[in-house]
Coordinates of C-alpha atoms in Angstrom, one line a residue:
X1231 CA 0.0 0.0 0.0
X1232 CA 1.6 3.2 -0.9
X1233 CA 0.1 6.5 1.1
X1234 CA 0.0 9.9 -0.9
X1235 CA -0.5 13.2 0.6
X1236 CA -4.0 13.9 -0.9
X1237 CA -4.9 9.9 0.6
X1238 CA -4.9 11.7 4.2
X1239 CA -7.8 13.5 5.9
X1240 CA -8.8 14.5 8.5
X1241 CA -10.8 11.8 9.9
X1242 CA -11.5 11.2 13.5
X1243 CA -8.9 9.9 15.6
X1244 CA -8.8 7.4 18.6
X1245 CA -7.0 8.3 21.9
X1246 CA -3.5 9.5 21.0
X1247 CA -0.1 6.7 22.4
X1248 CA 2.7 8.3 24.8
X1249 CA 5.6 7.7 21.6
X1250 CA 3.2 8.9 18.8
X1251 CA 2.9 12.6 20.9
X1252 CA 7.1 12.0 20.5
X1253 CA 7.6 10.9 17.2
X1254 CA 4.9 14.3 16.0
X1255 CA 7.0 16.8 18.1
X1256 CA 10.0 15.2 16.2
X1257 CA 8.5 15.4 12.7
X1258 CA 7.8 19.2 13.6
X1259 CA 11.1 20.0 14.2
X1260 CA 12.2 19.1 11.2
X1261 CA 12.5 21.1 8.1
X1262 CA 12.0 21.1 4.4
X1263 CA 14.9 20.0 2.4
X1264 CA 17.2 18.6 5.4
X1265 CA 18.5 15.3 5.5
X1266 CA 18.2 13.8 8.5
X1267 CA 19.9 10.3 10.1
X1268 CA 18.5 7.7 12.0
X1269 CA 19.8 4.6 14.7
X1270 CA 19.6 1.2 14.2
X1271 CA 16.2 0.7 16.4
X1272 CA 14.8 3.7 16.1
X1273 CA 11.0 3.4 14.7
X1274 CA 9.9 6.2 16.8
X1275 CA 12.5 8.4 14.6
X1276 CA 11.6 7.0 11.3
X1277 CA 7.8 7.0 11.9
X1278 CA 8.6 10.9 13.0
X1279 CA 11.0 11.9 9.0
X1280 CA 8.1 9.8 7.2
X1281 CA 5.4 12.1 9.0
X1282 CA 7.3 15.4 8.4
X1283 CA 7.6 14.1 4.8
X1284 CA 3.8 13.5 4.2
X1285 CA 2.9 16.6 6.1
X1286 CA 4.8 19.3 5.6
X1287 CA 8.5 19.0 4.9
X1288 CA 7.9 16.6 1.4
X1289 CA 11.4 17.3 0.5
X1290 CA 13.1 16.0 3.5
X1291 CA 15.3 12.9 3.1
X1292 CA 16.3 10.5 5.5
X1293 CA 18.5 7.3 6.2
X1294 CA 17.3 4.6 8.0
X1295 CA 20.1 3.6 10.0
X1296 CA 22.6 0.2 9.2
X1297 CA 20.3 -0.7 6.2
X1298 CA 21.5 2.4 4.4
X1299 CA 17.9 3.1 2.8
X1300 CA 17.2 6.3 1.3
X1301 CA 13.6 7.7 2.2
X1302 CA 12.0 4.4 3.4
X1303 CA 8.3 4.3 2.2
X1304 CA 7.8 2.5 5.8
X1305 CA 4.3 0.7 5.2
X1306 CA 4.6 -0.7 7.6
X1307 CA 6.5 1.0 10.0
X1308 CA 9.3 -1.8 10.6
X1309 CA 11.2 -2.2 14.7
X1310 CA 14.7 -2.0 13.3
X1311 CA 16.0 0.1 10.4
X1312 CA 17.9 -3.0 9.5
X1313 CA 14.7 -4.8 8.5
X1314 CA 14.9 -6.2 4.9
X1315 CA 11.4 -3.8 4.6
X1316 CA 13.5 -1.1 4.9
X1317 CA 14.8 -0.9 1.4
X1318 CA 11.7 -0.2 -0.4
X1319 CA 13.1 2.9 -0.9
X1320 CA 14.5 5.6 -3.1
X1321 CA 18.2 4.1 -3.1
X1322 CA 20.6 2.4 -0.6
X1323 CA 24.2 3.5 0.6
X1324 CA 26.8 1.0 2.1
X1325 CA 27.5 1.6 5.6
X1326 CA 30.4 3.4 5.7
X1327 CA 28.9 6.2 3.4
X1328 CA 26.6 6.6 6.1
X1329 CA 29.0 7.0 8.8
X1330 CA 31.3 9.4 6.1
X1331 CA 28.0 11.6 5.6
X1332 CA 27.4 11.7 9.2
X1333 CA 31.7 12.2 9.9
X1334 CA 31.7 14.8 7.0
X1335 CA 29.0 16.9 8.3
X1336 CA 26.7 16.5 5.9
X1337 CA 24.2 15.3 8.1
X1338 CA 21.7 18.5 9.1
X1339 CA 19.9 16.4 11.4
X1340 CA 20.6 12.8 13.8
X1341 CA 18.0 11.5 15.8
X1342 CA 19.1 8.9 18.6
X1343 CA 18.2 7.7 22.0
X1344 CA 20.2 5.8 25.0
X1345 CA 20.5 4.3 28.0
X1346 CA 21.1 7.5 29.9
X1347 CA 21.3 11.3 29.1
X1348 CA 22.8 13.5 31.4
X1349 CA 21.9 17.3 32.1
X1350 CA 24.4 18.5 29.1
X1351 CA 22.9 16.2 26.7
X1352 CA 25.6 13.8 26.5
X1353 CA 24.1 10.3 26.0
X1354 CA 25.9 6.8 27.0
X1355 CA 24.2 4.1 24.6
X1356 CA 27.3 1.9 25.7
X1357 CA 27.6 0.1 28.8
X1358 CA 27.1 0.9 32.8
X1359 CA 29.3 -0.1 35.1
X1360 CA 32.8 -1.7 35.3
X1361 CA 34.0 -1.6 31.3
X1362 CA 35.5 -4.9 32.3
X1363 CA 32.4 -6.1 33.8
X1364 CA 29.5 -3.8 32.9
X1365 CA 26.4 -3.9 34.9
X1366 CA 24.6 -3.8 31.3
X1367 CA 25.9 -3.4 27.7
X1368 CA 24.0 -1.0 25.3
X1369 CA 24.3 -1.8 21.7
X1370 CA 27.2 0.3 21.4
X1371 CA 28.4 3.6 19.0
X1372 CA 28.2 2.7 15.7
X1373 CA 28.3 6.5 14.3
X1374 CA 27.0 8.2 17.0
X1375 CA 30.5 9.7 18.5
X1376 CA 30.3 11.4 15.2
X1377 CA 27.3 13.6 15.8
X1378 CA 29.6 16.8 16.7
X1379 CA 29.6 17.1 13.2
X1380 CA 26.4 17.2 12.8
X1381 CA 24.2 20.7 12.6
X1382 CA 21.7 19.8 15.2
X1383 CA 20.8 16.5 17.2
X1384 CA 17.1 15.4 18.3
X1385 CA 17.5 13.0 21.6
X1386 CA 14.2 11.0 22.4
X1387 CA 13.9 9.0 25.8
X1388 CA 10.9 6.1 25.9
X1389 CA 12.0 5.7 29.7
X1390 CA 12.1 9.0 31.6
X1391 CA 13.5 7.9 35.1
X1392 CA 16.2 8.5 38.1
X1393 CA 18.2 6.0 36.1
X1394 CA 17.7 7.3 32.2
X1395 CA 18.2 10.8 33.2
X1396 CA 21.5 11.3 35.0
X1397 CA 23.3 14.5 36.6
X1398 CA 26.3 12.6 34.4
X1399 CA 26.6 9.5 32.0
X1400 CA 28.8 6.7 32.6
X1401 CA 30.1 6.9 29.1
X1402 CA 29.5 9.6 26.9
X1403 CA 29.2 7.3 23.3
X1404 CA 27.2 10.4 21.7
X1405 CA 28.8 13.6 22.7
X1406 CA 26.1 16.8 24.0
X1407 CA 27.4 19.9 25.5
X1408 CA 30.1 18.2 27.2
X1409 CA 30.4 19.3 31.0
X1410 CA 28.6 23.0 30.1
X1411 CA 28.8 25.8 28.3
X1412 CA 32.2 26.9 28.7
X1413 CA 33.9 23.5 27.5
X1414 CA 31.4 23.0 24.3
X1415 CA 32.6 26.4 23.4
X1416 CA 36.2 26.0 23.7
X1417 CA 36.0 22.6 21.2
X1418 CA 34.2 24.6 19.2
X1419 CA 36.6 27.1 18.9
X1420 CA 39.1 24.5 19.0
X1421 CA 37.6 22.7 15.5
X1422 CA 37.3 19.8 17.6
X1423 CA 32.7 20.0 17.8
X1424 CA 31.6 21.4 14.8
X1425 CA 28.2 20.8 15.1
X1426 CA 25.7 23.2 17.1
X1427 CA 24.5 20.1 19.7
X1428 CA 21.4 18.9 20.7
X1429 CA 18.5 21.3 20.2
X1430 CA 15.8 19.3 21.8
X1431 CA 15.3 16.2 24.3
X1432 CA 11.9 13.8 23.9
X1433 CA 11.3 11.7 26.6
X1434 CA 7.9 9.9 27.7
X1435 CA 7.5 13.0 30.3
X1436 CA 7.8 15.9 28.3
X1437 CA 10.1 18.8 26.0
X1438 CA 13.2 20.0 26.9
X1439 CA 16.0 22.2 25.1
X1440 CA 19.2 23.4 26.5
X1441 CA 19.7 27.2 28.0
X1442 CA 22.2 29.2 26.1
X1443 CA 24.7 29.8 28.2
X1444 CA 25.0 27.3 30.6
X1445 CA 24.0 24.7 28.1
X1446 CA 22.0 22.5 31.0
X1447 CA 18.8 21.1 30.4
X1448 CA 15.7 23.0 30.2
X1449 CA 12.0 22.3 30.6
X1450 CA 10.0 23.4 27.0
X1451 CA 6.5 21.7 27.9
X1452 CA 5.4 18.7 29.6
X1453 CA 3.1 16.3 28.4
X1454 CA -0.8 15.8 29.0
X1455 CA -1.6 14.6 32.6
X1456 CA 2.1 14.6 33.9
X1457 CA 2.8 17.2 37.0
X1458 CA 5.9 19.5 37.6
X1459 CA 6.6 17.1 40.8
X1460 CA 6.1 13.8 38.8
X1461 CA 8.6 15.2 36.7
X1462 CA 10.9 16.1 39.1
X1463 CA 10.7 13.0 40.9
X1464 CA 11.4 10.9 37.5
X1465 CA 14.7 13.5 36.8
X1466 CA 18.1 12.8 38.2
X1467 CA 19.7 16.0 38.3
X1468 CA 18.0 19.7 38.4
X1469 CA 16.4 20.6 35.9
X1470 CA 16.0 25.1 34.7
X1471 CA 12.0 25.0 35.0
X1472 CA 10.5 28.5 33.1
X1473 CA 7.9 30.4 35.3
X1474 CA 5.2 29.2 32.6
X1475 CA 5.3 25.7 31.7
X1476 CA 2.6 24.5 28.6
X1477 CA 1.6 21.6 27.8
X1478 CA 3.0 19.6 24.5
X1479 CA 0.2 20.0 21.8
X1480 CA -1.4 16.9 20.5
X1481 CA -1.0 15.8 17.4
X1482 CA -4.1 17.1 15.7
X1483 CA -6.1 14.5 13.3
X1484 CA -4.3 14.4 10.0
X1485 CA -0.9 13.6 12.1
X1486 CA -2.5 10.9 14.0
X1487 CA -4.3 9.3 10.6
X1488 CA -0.8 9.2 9.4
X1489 CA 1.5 7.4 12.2
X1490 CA -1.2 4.9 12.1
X1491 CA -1.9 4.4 8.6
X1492 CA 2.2 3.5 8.6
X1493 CA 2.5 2.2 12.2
X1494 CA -0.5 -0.7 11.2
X1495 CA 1.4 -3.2 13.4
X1496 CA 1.1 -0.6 16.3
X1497 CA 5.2 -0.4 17.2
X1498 CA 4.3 2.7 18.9
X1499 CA 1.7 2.1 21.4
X1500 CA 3.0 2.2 24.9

């Protein structure tokens, strides 16, 4: 089944899932004509390029992870980008012209997730504990020590919790702000970060960006139903909280027809 634009109304939707609030305030971050990467399990990501695509970035290109696809048609939405459904696509790159387009900068946008993500937006996707005896492995880097070079970096959390969100990771696999403000800067101006950093964090909890100077993490909205104090509670470190706090907009009808007309094996409920 392929899905065009003019396919899509604006019929009535069914209560909206926790990960398909996430994957619409990804898709309207992104922008018309960027190319974005993805991980290697990250539905939630995909789902969120293919909705910006059929909504209202239609020139947006992305790459689904270690398959290497080109613009995914995604029907249906597949767990792993290494999925053999994956490359109905536009065209496929080897690997290592992935990790070159992501090393050479020419990457405007990387969405990722991790075990932990610390108040700078560094993220460990590697291991905790003892290296030599970790208390649990994470699948590892792959490319993501690589996403200084990329223009901006979208972070989404499925668990937000004491143990997700850390005052600092136990490995820093993708690199954030580093340890503030004041050391991001001096890489920059070193050439050793040329990116610009994370812009936003997702989690299951709510919207956060990054203050300017200090670079710390920074509350933008928090989800339907979810309190200041629940928030708090689920947050390891201290969090800038803005005098007026909103709450993340839904996604409205023709973005919920959409995630479920590709997400028919429901990867995103939950």
């Amino acid at each position: 089944m392929r899905i065009s634009i003019e396919e899509i109304g604006g019929r009535g939707s069914r209560a909206y899932e926790v990960q398909e609030l996430m994957a619409t305030v990804l898709a309207r971050s992104l922008r018309d004509g960027e190319m974005v990467g993805t991980g290697a399990g990250s539905a939630l990501a995909r789902a969120a390029c293919r909705l910006a695509q059929l909504s209202h970035a239609p020139d947006l290109s992305f790459v689904a992870g270690g398959s290497g696809a080109i613009n995914p048609l995604l029907e249906p939405l597949t767990a792993s980008s290494c999925d053999y459904a994956n490359l109905d696509c536009e065209a496929i790159l080897p690997l290592a012209d992935v990790i070159e387009m992501i090393a050479s900068g020419r990457c405007d946008v990387f969405c990722y997730g991790g075990l932990q993500v610390d108040k700078f937006g560094n993220v460990n996707l590697s291991l905790i504990g003892d290296p030599d005896r970790p208390q649990l492995r994470g699948p590892g880097s792959a490319a993501l020590p690589l996403v200084a070079n990329v223009g901006r970096n979208l972070i989404f959390m499925t668990d937000h919790s004491p143990r997700s969100f850390v005052e600092k990771v136990a490995f820093v696999t993708a690199p954030g702000y580093l340890d503030g403000g004041e050391s991001w800067r001096k890489a920059k101006a070193e050439g050793n970060y040329r990116g610009n950093g994370p812009a936003l964090v997702v989690s299951n909890l709510g919207v956060f960006d990054f203050e300017e100077e200090t670079k710390a993490m920074r509350l933008v909205s928090l989800h339907p139903n979810i309190t200041l104090d629940q928030l708090k509670a689920a947050t390891g470190f201290e969090l800038i909280i803005p005098a007026d706090i909103p709450v993340t907009p839904l996604p409205d009808k023709r973005e919920q027809r959409i995630l479920r007309e590709l997400d028919s094996s429901r990867l995103l409920k939950g």
